[in-house]
Every structure is written in C-alpha cells, then in structure tokens.
PDB file of C-alpha atoms in Angstrom:
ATOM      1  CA  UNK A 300      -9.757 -73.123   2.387  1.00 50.00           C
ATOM      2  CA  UNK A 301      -8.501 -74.211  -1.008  1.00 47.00           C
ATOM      3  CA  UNK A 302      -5.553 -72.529  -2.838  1.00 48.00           C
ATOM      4  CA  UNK A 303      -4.497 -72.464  -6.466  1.00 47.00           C
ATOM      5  CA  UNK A 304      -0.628 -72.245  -5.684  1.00 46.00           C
ATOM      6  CA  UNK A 305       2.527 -71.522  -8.931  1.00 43.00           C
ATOM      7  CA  UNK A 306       5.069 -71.991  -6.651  1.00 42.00           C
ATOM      8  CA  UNK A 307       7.245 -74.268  -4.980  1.00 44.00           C
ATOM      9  CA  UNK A 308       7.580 -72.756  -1.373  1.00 47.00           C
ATOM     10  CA  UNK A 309       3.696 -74.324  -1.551  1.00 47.00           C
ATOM     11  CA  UNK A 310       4.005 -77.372  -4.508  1.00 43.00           C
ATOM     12  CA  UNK A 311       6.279 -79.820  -4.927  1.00 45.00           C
ATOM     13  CA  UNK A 312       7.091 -78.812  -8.662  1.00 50.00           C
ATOM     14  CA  UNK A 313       6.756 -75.489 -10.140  1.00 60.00           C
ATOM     15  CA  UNK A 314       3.624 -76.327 -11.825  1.00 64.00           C
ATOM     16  CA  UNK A 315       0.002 -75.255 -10.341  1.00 67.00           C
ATOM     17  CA  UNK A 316      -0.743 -77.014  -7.406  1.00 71.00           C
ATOM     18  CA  UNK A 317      -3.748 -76.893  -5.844  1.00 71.00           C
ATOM     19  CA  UNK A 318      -3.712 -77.508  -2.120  1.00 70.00           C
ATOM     20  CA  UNK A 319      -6.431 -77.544   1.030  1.00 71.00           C
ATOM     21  CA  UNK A 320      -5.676 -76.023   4.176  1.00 73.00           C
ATOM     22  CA  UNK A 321      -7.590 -75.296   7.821  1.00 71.00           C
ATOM     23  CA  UNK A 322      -7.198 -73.430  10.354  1.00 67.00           C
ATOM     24  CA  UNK A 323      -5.786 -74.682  13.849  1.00 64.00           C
ATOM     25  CA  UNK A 324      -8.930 -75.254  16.350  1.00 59.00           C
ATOM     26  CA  UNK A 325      -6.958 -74.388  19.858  1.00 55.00           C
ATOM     27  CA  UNK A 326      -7.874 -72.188  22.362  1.00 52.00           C
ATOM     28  CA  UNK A 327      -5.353 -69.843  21.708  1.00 55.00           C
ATOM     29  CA  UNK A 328      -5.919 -69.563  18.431  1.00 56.00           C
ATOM     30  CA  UNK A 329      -7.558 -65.909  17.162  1.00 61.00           C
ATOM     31  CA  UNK A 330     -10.706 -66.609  15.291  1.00 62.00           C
ATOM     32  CA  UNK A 331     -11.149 -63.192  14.345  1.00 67.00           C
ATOM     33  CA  UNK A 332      -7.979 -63.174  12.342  1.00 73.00           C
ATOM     34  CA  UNK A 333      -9.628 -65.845  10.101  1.00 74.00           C
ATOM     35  CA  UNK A 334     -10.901 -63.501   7.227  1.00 77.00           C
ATOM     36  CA  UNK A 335      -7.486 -61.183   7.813  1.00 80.00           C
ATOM     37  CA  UNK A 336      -5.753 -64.263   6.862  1.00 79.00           C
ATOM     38  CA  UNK A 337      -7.549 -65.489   4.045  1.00 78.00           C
ATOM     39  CA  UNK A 338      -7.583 -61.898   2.711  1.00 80.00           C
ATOM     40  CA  UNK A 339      -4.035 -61.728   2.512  1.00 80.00           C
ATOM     41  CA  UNK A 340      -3.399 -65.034   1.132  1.00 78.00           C
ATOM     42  CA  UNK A 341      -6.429 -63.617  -1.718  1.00 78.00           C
ATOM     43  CA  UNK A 342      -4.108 -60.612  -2.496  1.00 81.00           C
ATOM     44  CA  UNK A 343      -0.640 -61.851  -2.438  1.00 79.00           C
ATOM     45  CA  UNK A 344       0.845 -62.727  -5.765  1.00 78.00           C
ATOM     46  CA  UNK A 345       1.460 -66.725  -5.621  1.00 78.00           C
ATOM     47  CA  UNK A 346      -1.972 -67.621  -4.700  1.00 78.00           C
ATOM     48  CA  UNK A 347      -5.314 -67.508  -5.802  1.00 77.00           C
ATOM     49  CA  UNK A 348      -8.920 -68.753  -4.057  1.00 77.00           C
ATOM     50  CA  UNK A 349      -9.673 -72.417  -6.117  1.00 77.00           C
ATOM     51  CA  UNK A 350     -13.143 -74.081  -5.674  1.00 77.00           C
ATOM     52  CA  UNK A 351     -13.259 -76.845  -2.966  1.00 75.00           C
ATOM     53  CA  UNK A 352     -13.867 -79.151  -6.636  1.00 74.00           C
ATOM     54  CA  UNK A 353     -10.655 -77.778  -7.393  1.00 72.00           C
ATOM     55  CA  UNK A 354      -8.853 -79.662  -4.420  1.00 71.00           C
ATOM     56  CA  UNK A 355     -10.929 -82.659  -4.809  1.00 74.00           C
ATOM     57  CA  UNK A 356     -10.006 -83.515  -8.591  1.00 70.00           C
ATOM     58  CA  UNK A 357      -6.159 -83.322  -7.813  1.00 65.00           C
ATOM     59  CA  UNK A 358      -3.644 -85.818  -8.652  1.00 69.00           C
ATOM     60  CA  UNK A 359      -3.988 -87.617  -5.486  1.00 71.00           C
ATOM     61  CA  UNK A 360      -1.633 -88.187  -3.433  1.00 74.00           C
ATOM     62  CA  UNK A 361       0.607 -91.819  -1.538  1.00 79.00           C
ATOM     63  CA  UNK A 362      -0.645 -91.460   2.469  1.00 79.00           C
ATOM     64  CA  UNK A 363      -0.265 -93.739   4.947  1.00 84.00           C
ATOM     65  CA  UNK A 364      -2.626 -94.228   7.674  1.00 82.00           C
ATOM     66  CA  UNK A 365      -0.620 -95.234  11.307  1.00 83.00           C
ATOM     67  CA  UNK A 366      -2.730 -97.197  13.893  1.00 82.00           C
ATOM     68  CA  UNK A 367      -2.286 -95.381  17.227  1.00 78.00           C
ATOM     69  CA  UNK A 368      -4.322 -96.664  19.848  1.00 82.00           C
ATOM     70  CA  UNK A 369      -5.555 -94.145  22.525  1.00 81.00           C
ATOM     71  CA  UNK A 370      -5.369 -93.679  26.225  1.00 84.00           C
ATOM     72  CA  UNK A 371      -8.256 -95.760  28.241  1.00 88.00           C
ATOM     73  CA  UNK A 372      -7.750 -91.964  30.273  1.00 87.00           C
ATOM     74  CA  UNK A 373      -8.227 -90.291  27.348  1.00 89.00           C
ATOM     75  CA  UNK A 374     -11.133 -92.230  25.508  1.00 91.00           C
ATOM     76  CA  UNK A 375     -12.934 -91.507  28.813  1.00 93.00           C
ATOM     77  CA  UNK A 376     -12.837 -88.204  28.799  1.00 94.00           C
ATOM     78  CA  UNK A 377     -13.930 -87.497  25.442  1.00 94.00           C
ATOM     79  CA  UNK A 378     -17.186 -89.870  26.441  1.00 95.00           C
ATOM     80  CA  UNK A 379     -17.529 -87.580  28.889  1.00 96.00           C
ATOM     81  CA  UNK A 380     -17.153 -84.446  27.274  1.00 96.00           C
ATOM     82  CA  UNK A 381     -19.261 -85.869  24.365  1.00 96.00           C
ATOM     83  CA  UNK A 382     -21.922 -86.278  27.039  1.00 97.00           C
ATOM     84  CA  UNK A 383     -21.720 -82.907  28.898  1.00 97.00           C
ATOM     85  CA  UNK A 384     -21.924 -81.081  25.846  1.00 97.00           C
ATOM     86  CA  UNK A 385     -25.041 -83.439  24.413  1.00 96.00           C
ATOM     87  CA  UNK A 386     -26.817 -82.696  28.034  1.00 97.00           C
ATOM     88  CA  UNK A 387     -26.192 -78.900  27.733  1.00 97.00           C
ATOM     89  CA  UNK A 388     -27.259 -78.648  24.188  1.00 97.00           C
ATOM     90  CA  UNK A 389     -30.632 -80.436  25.800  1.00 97.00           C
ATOM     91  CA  UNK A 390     -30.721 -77.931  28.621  1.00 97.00           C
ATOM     92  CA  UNK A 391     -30.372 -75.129  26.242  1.00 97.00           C
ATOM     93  CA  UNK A 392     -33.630 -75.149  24.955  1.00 97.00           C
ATOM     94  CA  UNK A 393     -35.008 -73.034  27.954  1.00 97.00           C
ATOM     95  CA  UNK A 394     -33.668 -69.946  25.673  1.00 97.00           C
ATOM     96  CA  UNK A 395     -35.826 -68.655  22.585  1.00 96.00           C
ATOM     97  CA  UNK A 396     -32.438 -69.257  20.910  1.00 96.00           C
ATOM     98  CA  UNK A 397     -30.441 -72.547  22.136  1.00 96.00           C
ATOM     99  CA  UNK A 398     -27.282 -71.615  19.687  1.00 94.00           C
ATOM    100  CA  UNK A 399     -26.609 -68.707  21.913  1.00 95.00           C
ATOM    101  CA  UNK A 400     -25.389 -71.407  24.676  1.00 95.00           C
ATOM    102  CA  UNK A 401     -24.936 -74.937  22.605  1.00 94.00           C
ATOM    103  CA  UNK A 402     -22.534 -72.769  19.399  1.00 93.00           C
ATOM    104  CA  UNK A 403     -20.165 -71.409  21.821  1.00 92.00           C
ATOM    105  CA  UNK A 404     -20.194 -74.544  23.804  1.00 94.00           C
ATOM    106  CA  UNK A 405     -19.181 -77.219  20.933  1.00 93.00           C
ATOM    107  CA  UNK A 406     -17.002 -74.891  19.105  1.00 91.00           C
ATOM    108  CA  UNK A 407     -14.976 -74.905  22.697  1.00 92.00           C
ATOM    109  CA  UNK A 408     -15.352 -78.662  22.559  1.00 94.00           C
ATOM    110  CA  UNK A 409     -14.417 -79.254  19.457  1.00 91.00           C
ATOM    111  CA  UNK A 410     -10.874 -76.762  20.622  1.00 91.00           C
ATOM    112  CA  UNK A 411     -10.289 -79.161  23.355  1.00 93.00           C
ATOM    113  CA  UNK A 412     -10.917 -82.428  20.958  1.00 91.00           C
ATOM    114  CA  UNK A 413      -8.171 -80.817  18.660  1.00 87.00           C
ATOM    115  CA  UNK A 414      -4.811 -83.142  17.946  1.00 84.00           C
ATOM    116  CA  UNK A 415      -2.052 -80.140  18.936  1.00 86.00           C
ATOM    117  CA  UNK A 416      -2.901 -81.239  22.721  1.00 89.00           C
ATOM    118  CA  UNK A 417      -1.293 -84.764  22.494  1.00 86.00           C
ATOM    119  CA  UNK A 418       1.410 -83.145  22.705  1.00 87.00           C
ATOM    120  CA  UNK A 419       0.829 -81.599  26.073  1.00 91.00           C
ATOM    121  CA  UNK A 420      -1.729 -84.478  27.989  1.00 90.00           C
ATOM    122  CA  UNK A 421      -1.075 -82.783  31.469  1.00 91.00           C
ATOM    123  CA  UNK A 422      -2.753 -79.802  30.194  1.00 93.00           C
ATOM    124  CA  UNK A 423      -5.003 -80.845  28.014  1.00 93.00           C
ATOM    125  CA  UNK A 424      -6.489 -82.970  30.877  1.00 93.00           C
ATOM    126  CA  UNK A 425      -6.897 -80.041  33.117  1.00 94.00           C
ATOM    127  CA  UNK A 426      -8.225 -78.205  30.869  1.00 94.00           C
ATOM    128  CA  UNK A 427     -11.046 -80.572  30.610  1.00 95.00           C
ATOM    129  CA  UNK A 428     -11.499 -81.166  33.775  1.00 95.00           C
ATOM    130  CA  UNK A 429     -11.638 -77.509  34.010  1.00 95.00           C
ATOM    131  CA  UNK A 430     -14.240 -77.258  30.809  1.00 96.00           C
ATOM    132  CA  UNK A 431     -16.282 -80.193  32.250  1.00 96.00           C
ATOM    133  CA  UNK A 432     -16.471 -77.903  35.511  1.00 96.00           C
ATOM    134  CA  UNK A 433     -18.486 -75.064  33.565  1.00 96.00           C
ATOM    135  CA  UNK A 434     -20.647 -77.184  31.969  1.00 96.00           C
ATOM    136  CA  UNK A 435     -21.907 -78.473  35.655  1.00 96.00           C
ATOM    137  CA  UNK A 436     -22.365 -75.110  36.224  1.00 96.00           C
ATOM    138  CA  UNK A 437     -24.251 -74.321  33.036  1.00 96.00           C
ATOM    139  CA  UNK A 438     -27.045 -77.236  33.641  1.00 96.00           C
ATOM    140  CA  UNK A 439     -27.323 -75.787  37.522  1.00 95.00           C
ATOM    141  CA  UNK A 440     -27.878 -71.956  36.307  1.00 96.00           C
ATOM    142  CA  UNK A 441     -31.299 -72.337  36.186  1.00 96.00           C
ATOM    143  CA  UNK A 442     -32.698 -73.463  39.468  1.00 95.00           C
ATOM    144  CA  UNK A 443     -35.506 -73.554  42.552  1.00 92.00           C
ATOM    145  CA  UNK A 444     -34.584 -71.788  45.251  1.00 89.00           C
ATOM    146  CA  UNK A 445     -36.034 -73.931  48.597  1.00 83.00           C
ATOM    147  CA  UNK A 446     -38.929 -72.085  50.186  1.00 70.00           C
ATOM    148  CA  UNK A 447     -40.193 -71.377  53.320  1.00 54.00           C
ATOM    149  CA  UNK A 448     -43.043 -74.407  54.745  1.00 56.00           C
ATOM    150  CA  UNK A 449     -46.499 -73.833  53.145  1.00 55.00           C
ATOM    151  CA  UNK A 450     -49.785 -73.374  54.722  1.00 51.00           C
ATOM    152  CA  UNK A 451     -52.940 -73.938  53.124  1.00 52.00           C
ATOM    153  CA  UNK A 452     -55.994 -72.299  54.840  1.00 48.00           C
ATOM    154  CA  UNK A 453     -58.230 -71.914  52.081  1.00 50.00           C
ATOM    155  CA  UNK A 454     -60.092 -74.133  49.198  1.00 50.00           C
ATOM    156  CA  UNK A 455     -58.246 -72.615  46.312  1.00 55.00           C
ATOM    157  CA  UNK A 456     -54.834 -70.903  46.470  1.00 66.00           C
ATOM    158  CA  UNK A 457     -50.967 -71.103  45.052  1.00 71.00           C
ATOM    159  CA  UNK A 458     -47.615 -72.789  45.982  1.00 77.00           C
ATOM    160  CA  UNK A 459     -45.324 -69.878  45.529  1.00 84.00           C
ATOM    161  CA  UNK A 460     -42.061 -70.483  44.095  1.00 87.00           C
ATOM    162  CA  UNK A 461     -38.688 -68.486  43.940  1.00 91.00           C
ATOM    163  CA  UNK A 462     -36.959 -69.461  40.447  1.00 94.00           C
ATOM    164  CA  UNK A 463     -33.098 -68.573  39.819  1.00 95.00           C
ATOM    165  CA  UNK A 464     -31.545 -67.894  36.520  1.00 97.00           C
ATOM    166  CA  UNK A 465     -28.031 -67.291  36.599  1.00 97.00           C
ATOM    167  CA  UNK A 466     -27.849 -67.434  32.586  1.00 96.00           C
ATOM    168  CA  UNK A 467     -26.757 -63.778  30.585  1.00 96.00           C
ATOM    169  CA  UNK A 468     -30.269 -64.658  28.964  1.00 96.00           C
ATOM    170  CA  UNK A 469     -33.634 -64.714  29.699  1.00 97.00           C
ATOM    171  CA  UNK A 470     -34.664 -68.393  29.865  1.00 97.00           C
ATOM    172  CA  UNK A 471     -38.425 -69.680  29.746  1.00 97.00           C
ATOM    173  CA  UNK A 472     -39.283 -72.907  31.782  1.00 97.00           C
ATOM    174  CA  UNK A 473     -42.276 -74.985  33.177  1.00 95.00           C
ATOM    175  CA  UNK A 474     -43.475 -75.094  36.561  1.00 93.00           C
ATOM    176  CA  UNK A 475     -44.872 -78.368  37.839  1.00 91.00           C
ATOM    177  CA  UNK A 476     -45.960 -79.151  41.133  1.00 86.00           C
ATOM    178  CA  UNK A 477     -46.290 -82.973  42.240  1.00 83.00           C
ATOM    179  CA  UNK A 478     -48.480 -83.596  45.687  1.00 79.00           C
ATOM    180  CA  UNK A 479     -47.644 -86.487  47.778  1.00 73.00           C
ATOM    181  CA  UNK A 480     -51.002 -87.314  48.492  1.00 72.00           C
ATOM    182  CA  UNK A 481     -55.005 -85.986  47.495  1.00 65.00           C
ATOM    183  CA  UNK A 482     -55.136 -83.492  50.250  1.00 68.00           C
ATOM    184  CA  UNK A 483     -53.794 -81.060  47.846  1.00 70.00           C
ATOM    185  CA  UNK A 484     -55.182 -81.087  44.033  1.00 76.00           C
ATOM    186  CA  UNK A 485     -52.900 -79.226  41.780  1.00 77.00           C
ATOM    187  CA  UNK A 486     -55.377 -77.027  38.734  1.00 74.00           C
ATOM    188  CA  UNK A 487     -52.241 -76.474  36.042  1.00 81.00           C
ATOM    189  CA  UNK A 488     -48.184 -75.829  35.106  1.00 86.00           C
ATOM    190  CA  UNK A 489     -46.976 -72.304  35.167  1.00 91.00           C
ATOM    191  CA  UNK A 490     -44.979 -71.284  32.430  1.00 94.00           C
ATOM    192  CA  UNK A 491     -42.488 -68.285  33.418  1.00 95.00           C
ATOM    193  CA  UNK A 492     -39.678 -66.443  31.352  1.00 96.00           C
ATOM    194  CA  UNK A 493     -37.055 -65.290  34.333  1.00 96.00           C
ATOM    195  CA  UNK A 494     -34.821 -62.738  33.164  1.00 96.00           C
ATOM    196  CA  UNK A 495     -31.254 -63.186  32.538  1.00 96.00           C
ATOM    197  CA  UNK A 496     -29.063 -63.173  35.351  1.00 96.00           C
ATOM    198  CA  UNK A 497     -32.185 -62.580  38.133  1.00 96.00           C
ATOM    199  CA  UNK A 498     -34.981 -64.268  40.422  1.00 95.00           C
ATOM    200  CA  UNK A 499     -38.696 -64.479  39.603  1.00 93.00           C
ATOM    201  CA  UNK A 500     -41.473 -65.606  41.971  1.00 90.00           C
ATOM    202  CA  UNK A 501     -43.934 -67.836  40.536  1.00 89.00           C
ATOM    203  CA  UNK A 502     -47.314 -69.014  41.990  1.00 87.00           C
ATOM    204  CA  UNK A 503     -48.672 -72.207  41.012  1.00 82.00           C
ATOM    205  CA  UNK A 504     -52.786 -72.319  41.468  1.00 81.00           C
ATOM    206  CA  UNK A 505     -53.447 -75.734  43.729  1.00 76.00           C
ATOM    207  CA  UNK A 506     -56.922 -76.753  45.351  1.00 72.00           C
ATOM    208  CA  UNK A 507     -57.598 -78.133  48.659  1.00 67.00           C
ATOM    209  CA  UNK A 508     -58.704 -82.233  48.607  1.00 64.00           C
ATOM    210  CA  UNK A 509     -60.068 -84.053  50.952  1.00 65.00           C
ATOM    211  CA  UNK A 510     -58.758 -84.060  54.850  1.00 59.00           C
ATOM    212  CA  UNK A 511     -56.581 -82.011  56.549  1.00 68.00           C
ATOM    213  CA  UNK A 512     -52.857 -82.737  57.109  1.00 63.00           C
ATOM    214  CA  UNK A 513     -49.551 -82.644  55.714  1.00 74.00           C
ATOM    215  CA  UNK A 514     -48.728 -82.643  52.201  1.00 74.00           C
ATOM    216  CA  UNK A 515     -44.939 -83.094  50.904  1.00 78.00           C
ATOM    217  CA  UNK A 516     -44.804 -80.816  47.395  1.00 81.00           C
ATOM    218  CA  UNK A 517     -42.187 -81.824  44.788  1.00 85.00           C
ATOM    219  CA  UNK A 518     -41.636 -78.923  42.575  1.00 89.00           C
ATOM    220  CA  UNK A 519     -39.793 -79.538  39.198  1.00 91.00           C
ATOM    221  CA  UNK A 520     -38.914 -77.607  36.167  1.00 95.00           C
ATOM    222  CA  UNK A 521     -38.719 -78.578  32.637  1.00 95.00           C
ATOM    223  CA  UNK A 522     -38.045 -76.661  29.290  1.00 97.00           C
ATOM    224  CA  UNK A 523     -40.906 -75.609  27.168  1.00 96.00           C
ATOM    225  CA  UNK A 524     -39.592 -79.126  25.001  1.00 95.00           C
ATOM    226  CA  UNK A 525     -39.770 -80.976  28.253  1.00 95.00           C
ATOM    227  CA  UNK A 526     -36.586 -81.290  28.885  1.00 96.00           C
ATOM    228  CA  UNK A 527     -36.229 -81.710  32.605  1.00 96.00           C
ATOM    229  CA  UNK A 528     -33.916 -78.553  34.412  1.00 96.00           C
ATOM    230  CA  UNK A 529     -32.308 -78.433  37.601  1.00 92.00           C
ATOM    231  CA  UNK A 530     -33.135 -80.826  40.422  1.00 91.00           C
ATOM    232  CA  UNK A 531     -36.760 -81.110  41.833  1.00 91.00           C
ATOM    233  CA  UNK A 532     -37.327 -79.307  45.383  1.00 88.00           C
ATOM    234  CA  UNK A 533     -39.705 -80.680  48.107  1.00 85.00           C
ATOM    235  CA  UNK A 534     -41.592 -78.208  50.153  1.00 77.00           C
ATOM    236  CA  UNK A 535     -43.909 -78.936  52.995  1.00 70.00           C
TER     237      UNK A 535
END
C-alpha cells in the first residue's frame, strides 16, 4: 500500500513524502477491514494512492540491519510448520480445486510466521502446536475405513471398500489394491469422488489365481496426481 503523504504527522518534513505501508498478518487481525481501511485513507485529505514506482524511486533512506540469532526451539518449529503445510498443499490435490484447502492454510501460516509473536513465545508456541494439530487432522480426513475379512468363492469378483471423507468438499482419490501373493489377480484402480463430509463404498474388480488359500490385501489410496493419502489398510 503506497501513500503520497503532505504532511508531517506521516513525513519527516512538510514536503511530499511518499511512504509504503502493510497490513499486520496476526490472527486477530480483521481482513475484511482491509479495503475499509484503504478507502478511508483514499478519501481523507492528507493522502493520496502513489504507484508502488512511486515508493521505490524515493530518497532512500540510513537503516541498519541488527543480527539476532533465533531460538534452536523456534527454528524447529518453523521447519516443521514449513513441512506440514508443504505435505497438506500435496494432499490437497484430491479436491478439483486444491486452493480451497492449501490458500486458507498458508495464509494461517504465514499469521503464525508473523514478527508481533516474539513478543509473546509462550503463545505463539501453543498456538503452533495447536495449528500443527489441525494439519494432522487435515492429511487423516480422507481415509479407509478397516473392513470386515473377505471371501472369495468365485473366479471374478470385487474387494469392497468403505472410504471416509471428513473434508467440507467432495474429494476424488484412487483405489489400489496390492495382493500378497498370485492367488488373487487384481484387473484395475477404482477412481471414486466421495462427497464432502460422508462415506462411499467402493468395489475394486479382482480375479481368482491359482490355488486356494489366504491372501493378505493392502488397500491404498492416492490422489488423482499420485500423491499417496491416508495410511494403507490390510484386509484378509
């Protein structure tokens, strides 16, 4: 946001100053105000909107850069935030559109990453210990639910399979089943879109092999970019 200021409760002199400003990226802070408050700075009578090339070609400024280091604590969660948020950005490609999930997600990142909590590290670490919480429960809302022992009594038929998606949006994955041995010869993936927040049942076409006897099936999931969801279920 870049102001053409005249006066000096903004510039050091009464001349024109041009000066940049941004908006705090907290959690309490109001994003819907944002284009309130930049309206009313439009209208008042000391300011005016400058281009961003406005800010850039002013007189620059004497700042001094201080060399602070940071927290082993600290540093380690940001790597881990970093990679919770890269993980469910992955996982969010079982929606048509992943920015539904991944926007909201690093724009609440991005709040936690901001420098008005080094003033408060008590809360800012439970807070991501509370935000690193949801984000385990984001990659588990889409899941296999463990079914019942299977019996195979014919030369063609299915491995049916409960699917969970706890998401508020419909979310398209890829059924594969993996035999443990050749008594059991599975024909194709299934490809299902569950609906948000609800269970679908799933049936994925296998053929009998050779022999009789028992056959451990690993069932697995993956987004239609193969990125792998949820934890594989065996069923016997």
């Amino acid at each position: 946001l870049a102001l053409g200021a005249s006066t000096p409760a903004v510039g050091a002199t009464e001349a024109p100053t041009t000066v940049l400003a941004t908006f705090g990226r907290g959690e309490r802070v109001q994003a819907a105000r944002v284009a309130a408050t930049i309206d009313e700075l439009a209208s008042s009578a000391w300011s005016e909107p400058a281009l961003l090339s406005d800010a850039i070609g002013a007189p620059p400024a004497d700042r001094t850069l201080v060399d602070l280091p940071e927290a082993e604590l600290r540093r380690a969660n940001v790597e881990r935030m970093l990679g919770a948020e890269a993980n469910v950005a992955a996982f969010a490609t079982v929606l048509d559109d992943p920015s539904v999930l991944s926007g909201p997600n690093r724009r609440n990142l991005l709040a936690l990453l901001d420098v008005a909590w080094l003033d408060d590290p008590d809360a800012w670490s439970s807070a991501v210990g509370d935000w690193l919480v949801a984000q385990r429960s984001t990659l588990g809302a889409v899941s296999i639910v463990p079914g019942s022992p299977i019996t195979v009594v014919s030369s063609e038929t299915g491995v049916p399979t409960t699917l969970l998606n706890a998401l508020p949006y419909p979310a398209t994955v890829v059924v594969d089943v993996d035999p443990s041995n050749g008594r059991l010869i599975v024909e194709d993936q299934v490809t299902v879109t569950v609906g948000a927040e609800s269970r679908s049942n799933v049936v994925v076409p296998v053929a009998a092999g050779v022999g009789n006897g028992d056959v451990v099936l690993t069932v697995s999931l993956t987004s239609p970019e193969g990125v792998p969801i949820g934890n594989p279920v065996d069923q016997s």
